[in-house]
């Protein structure tokens, strides 16, 4: 063995000049054993299977995203390396073969929540499936950044690169974009949400059938985006699907993915979706919940109007059987009003009233009739009106101690909420009087008549038009009811009305 000494900057063999030592080192390295070369190829195989670090999410697979390691997997040009003797480059394919022959199953990492599969050869899958254009990798990496402008820039670069790079590079990159799509689809900024829809449209138009294996990961989220609070995002999402899937294909696509979208929406309003925890610095978690829950409720409003199977109908009805819905009733006014509307839609489904009446919704709706938020007041009034029409109002609410007292209290108070709920007064009064005998009905009519005139003179801000219309309707109904139930007392009732109006 040739003696050598270790010096800073490398190894030098004793008795040789610097130039000769360099040649000696290369000679020793070139004589490495086949076992050592196999070791290097084994490491190359491990590098191949871990090219992308994939993060799976147990709740929602499409919400996960990956981290592209800088410089790895890119197509870069490097200076040709000289080799002497029997030195050979490590081969990924050869390394995979060695691993298989040695009894080690080779895991091919796909993306997102796709199940890794074991293969005994690389015949059905190219070894460089995860190698694609470096610029696309950089653009994808930019879309994961916290900075808003960086995310926007990454999406704009993707649109440009999809048109410029080779078809195969676009195809390979799409599965990684599909993983990133859900988070970008619910980004806090409208610009990002609009741009990610445009990028998806560009991918679909270029790849066509080649994007089908991963398309199911994104379509459900696109359907939810069609109910975004910003009309720009909603319209672009709908237009993209119509353009990419024309004619009857659009309807087929919506029918296929409306239930998966429903599952995602229910997770959002239940507060159980993992994307609720991933928010940018531009909004708090509560703000994010309000925005995404509101969007999900809008989708569920539409979902309830569609033709549903028993399984689909039961899925949304069961939501009100657990306590998760209670968070909606204590959230922002935007969420409360949307929840009341959803309850009205659910009630129209088979067995829908049963679950609504067993919930806290009827009591909450009655309490919110005088809400300062007009949307909450209107939505609550709508639910009470639907309960009245279905003759289920008094099933859960006491007719005298709850309903009558609440209605008279609202009529007596002359405030702006009259504009939002005045249309329910007469239907509820009619429903109450249908349950009363003649004597009780007369007493109730007098109490309601007095309530109409309590608090006069009114402030100028009071909605007098709503009062006039409601009182005229009440007068007409009161006289009709008296003529049919106690005609002998008609003069007494009419005198009561005249006295209140003219004196």
PDB file of C-alpha atoms in Angstrom, residues 33-162:
ATOM      1  CA  UNK A  33     -14.941  -2.138  -6.749  1.00  0.00           C
ATOM      2  CA  UNK A  34     -18.206  -3.051  -8.400  1.00  0.00           C
ATOM      3  CA  UNK A  35     -19.737  -3.229  -4.942  1.00  0.00           C
ATOM      4  CA  UNK A  36     -18.951   0.447  -4.329  1.00  0.00           C
ATOM      5  CA  UNK A  37     -20.453   1.412  -7.677  1.00  0.00           C
ATOM      6  CA  UNK A  38     -23.603  -0.554  -6.821  1.00  0.00           C
ATOM      7  CA  UNK A  39     -23.770   1.401  -3.583  1.00  0.00           C
ATOM      8  CA  UNK A  40     -23.729   4.649  -5.530  1.00  0.00           C
ATOM      9  CA  UNK A  41     -26.468   3.331  -7.811  1.00  0.00           C
ATOM     10  CA  UNK A  42     -28.493   2.282  -4.757  1.00  0.00           C
ATOM     11  CA  UNK A  43     -28.271   5.871  -3.512  1.00  0.00           C
ATOM     12  CA  UNK A  44     -29.352   7.076  -6.938  1.00  0.00           C
ATOM     13  CA  UNK A  45     -32.470   4.909  -6.715  1.00  0.00           C
ATOM     14  CA  UNK A  46     -33.337   6.342  -3.336  1.00  0.00           C
ATOM     15  CA  UNK A  47     -32.925   9.829  -4.788  1.00  0.00           C
ATOM     16  CA  UNK A  48     -35.289   8.902  -7.616  1.00  0.00           C
ATOM     17  CA  UNK A  49     -38.047   7.691  -5.304  1.00  0.00           C
ATOM     18  CA  UNK A  50     -37.783  10.734  -3.030  1.00  0.00           C
ATOM     19  CA  UNK A  51     -37.515  13.365  -5.725  1.00  0.00           C
ATOM     20  CA  UNK A  52     -40.532  15.164  -4.335  1.00  0.00           C
ATOM     21  CA  UNK A  53     -41.341  15.467  -0.669  1.00  0.00           C
ATOM     22  CA  UNK A  54     -45.102  14.824  -0.509  1.00  0.00           C
ATOM     23  CA  UNK A  55     -47.276  15.855   2.412  1.00  0.00           C
ATOM     24  CA  UNK A  56     -50.529  13.906   2.745  1.00  0.00           C
ATOM     25  CA  UNK A  57     -53.553  15.231   4.584  1.00  0.00           C
ATOM     26  CA  UNK A  58     -55.771  12.729   6.359  1.00  0.00           C
ATOM     27  CA  UNK A  59     -58.924  14.828   6.056  1.00  0.00           C
ATOM     28  CA  UNK A  60     -58.736  16.057   2.517  1.00  0.00           C
ATOM     29  CA  UNK A  61     -56.120  14.710   0.136  1.00  0.00           C
ATOM     30  CA  UNK A  62     -56.470  17.474  -2.406  1.00  0.00           C
ATOM     31  CA  UNK A  63     -55.541  20.091   0.191  1.00  0.00           C
ATOM     32  CA  UNK A  64     -51.982  18.778   0.550  1.00  0.00           C
ATOM     33  CA  UNK A  65     -49.051  20.322  -1.218  1.00  0.00           C
ATOM     34  CA  UNK A  66     -45.510  19.363  -1.954  1.00  0.00           C
ATOM     35  CA  UNK A  67     -42.153  20.987  -1.580  1.00  0.00           C
ATOM     36  CA  UNK A  68     -39.947  21.082  -4.602  1.00  0.00           C
ATOM     37  CA  UNK A  69     -36.334  20.964  -3.548  1.00  0.00           C
ATOM     38  CA  UNK A  70     -34.408  23.682  -5.280  1.00  0.00           C
ATOM     39  CA  UNK A  71     -32.444  22.447  -8.217  1.00  0.00           C
ATOM     40  CA  UNK A  72     -33.596  18.826  -7.989  1.00  0.00           C
ATOM     41  CA  UNK A  73     -35.398  17.252 -10.880  1.00  0.00           C
ATOM     42  CA  UNK A  74     -34.623  20.142 -13.216  1.00  0.00           C
ATOM     43  CA  UNK A  75     -33.253  19.845 -16.674  1.00  0.00           C
ATOM     44  CA  UNK A  76     -29.933  21.625 -16.431  1.00  0.00           C
ATOM     45  CA  UNK A  77     -26.921  21.631 -18.683  1.00  0.00           C
ATOM     46  CA  UNK A  78     -23.591  20.937 -17.023  1.00  0.00           C
ATOM     47  CA  UNK A  79     -20.025  20.667 -18.237  1.00  0.00           C
ATOM     48  CA  UNK A  80     -19.129  17.223 -19.531  1.00  0.00           C
ATOM     49  CA  UNK A  81     -17.287  15.283 -16.835  1.00  0.00           C
ATOM     50  CA  UNK A  82     -14.206  13.357 -17.923  1.00  0.00           C
ATOM     51  CA  UNK A  83     -13.873   9.785 -16.733  1.00  0.00           C
ATOM     52  CA  UNK A  84     -10.904   7.441 -16.913  1.00  0.00           C
ATOM     53  CA  UNK A  85     -10.570   3.731 -16.746  1.00  0.00           C
ATOM     54  CA  UNK A  86     -13.690   1.819 -15.780  1.00  0.00           C
ATOM     55  CA  UNK A  87     -15.446   4.691 -13.944  1.00  0.00           C
ATOM     56  CA  UNK A  88     -19.125   4.798 -14.945  1.00  0.00           C
ATOM     57  CA  UNK A  89     -22.007   7.083 -14.140  1.00  0.00           C
ATOM     58  CA  UNK A  90     -24.609   5.735 -11.731  1.00  0.00           C
ATOM     59  CA  UNK A  91     -27.694   4.611 -13.653  1.00  0.00           C
ATOM     60  CA  UNK A  92     -31.128   5.093 -12.072  1.00  0.00           C
ATOM     61  CA  UNK A  93     -32.609   2.282 -14.128  1.00  0.00           C
ATOM     62  CA  UNK A  94     -29.728  -0.040 -13.215  1.00  0.00           C
ATOM     63  CA  UNK A  95     -30.072   0.967  -9.573  1.00  0.00           C
ATOM     64  CA  UNK A  96     -33.777   0.138  -9.608  1.00  0.00           C
ATOM     65  CA  UNK A  97     -32.987  -3.242 -11.128  1.00  0.00           C
ATOM     66  CA  UNK A  98     -30.399  -3.937  -8.425  1.00  0.00           C
ATOM     67  CA  UNK A  99     -32.891  -3.045  -5.697  1.00  0.00           C
ATOM     68  CA  UNK A 100     -35.503  -5.346  -7.208  1.00  0.00           C
ATOM     69  CA  UNK A 101     -33.063  -8.225  -7.600  1.00  0.00           C
ATOM     70  CA  UNK A 102     -31.992  -7.829  -3.977  1.00  0.00           C
ATOM     71  CA  UNK A 103     -35.579  -8.201  -2.785  1.00  0.00           C
ATOM     72  CA  UNK A 104     -36.327  -4.535  -2.018  1.00  0.00           C
ATOM     73  CA  UNK A 105     -39.706  -3.433  -3.471  1.00  0.00           C
ATOM     74  CA  UNK A 106     -39.402  -0.117  -5.261  1.00  0.00           C
ATOM     75  CA  UNK A 107     -41.912   2.524  -4.182  1.00  0.00           C
ATOM     76  CA  UNK A 108     -42.857   4.882  -6.974  1.00  0.00           C
ATOM     77  CA  UNK A 109     -44.014   8.128  -5.416  1.00  0.00           C
ATOM     78  CA  UNK A 110     -46.910   9.669  -7.313  1.00  0.00           C
ATOM     79  CA  UNK A 111     -48.438  12.802  -5.796  1.00  0.00           C
ATOM     80  CA  UNK A 112     -50.910  13.989  -3.239  1.00  0.00           C
ATOM     81  CA  UNK A 113     -53.086  11.244  -1.835  1.00  0.00           C
ATOM     82  CA  UNK A 114     -52.498   8.797  -4.679  1.00  0.00           C
ATOM     83  CA  UNK A 115     -51.665   5.416  -3.217  1.00  0.00           C
ATOM     84  CA  UNK A 116     -48.000   4.515  -3.780  1.00  0.00           C
ATOM     85  CA  UNK A 117     -47.773   1.288  -5.711  1.00  0.00           C
ATOM     86  CA  UNK A 118     -45.097  -1.375  -5.789  1.00  0.00           C
ATOM     87  CA  UNK A 119     -43.586  -2.470  -9.052  1.00  0.00           C
ATOM     88  CA  UNK A 120     -40.949  -5.009  -9.908  1.00  0.00           C
ATOM     89  CA  UNK A 121     -39.722  -3.126 -12.933  1.00  0.00           C
ATOM     90  CA  UNK A 122     -39.831   0.252 -14.577  1.00  0.00           C
ATOM     91  CA  UNK A 123     -41.336  -1.054 -17.784  1.00  0.00           C
ATOM     92  CA  UNK A 124     -44.715   0.618 -17.189  1.00  0.00           C
ATOM     93  CA  UNK A 125     -43.373   3.860 -15.780  1.00  0.00           C
ATOM     94  CA  UNK A 126     -40.544   6.066 -16.949  1.00  0.00           C
ATOM     95  CA  UNK A 127     -37.781   6.655 -14.448  1.00  0.00           C
ATOM     96  CA  UNK A 128     -37.864  10.394 -15.165  1.00  0.00           C
ATOM     97  CA  UNK A 129     -41.636  10.834 -14.722  1.00  0.00           C
ATOM     98  CA  UNK A 130     -41.005  13.444 -12.031  1.00  0.00           C
ATOM     99  CA  UNK A 131     -38.344  15.252 -14.058  1.00  0.00           C
ATOM    100  CA  UNK A 132     -39.756  18.214 -15.933  1.00  0.00           C
ATOM    101  CA  UNK A 133     -38.893  21.732 -16.973  1.00  0.00           C
ATOM    102  CA  UNK A 134     -37.005  23.652 -14.278  1.00  0.00           C
ATOM    103  CA  UNK A 135     -38.881  26.895 -14.938  1.00  0.00           C
ATOM    104  CA  UNK A 136     -42.218  25.198 -14.285  1.00  0.00           C
ATOM    105  CA  UNK A 137     -40.828  23.816 -11.036  1.00  0.00           C
ATOM    106  CA  UNK A 138     -39.788  27.288  -9.960  1.00  0.00           C
ATOM    107  CA  UNK A 139     -43.190  28.723 -10.896  1.00  0.00           C
ATOM    108  CA  UNK A 140     -44.974  25.995  -8.934  1.00  0.00           C
ATOM    109  CA  UNK A 141     -42.758  26.639  -5.945  1.00  0.00           C
ATOM    110  CA  UNK A 142     -43.647  30.340  -6.063  1.00  0.00           C
ATOM    111  CA  UNK A 143     -47.351  29.549  -5.723  1.00  0.00           C
ATOM    112  CA  UNK A 144     -46.678  28.045  -2.271  1.00  0.00           C
ATOM    113  CA  UNK A 145     -45.108  31.207  -0.852  1.00  0.00           C
ATOM    114  CA  UNK A 146     -46.739  33.375   1.798  1.00  0.00           C
ATOM    115  CA  UNK A 147     -46.142  36.569  -0.124  1.00  0.00           C
ATOM    116  CA  UNK A 148     -49.171  37.498  -2.216  1.00  0.00           C
ATOM    117  CA  UNK A 149     -47.223  38.991  -5.101  1.00  0.00           C
ATOM    118  CA  UNK A 150     -44.998  35.915  -5.326  1.00  0.00           C
ATOM    119  CA  UNK A 151     -48.030  33.640  -5.617  1.00  0.00           C
ATOM    120  CA  UNK A 152     -49.525  35.844  -8.311  1.00  0.00           C
ATOM    121  CA  UNK A 153     -46.235  35.923 -10.193  1.00  0.00           C
ATOM    122  CA  UNK A 154     -45.932  32.142 -10.045  1.00  0.00           C
ATOM    123  CA  UNK A 155     -49.387  31.674 -11.583  1.00  0.00           C
ATOM    124  CA  UNK A 156     -48.710  34.179 -14.343  1.00  0.00           C
ATOM    125  CA  UNK A 157     -45.448  32.423 -15.168  1.00  0.00           C
ATOM    126  CA  UNK A 158     -47.275  29.091 -15.317  1.00  0.00           C
ATOM    127  CA  UNK A 159     -49.694  30.454 -17.909  1.00  0.00           C
ATOM    128  CA  UNK A 160     -46.788  31.571 -20.060  1.00  0.00           C
ATOM    129  CA  UNK A 161     -44.815  28.351 -19.662  1.00  0.00           C
ATOM    130  CA  UNK A 162     -47.763  26.079 -20.494  1.00  0.00           C
TER     131      UNK A 162
END
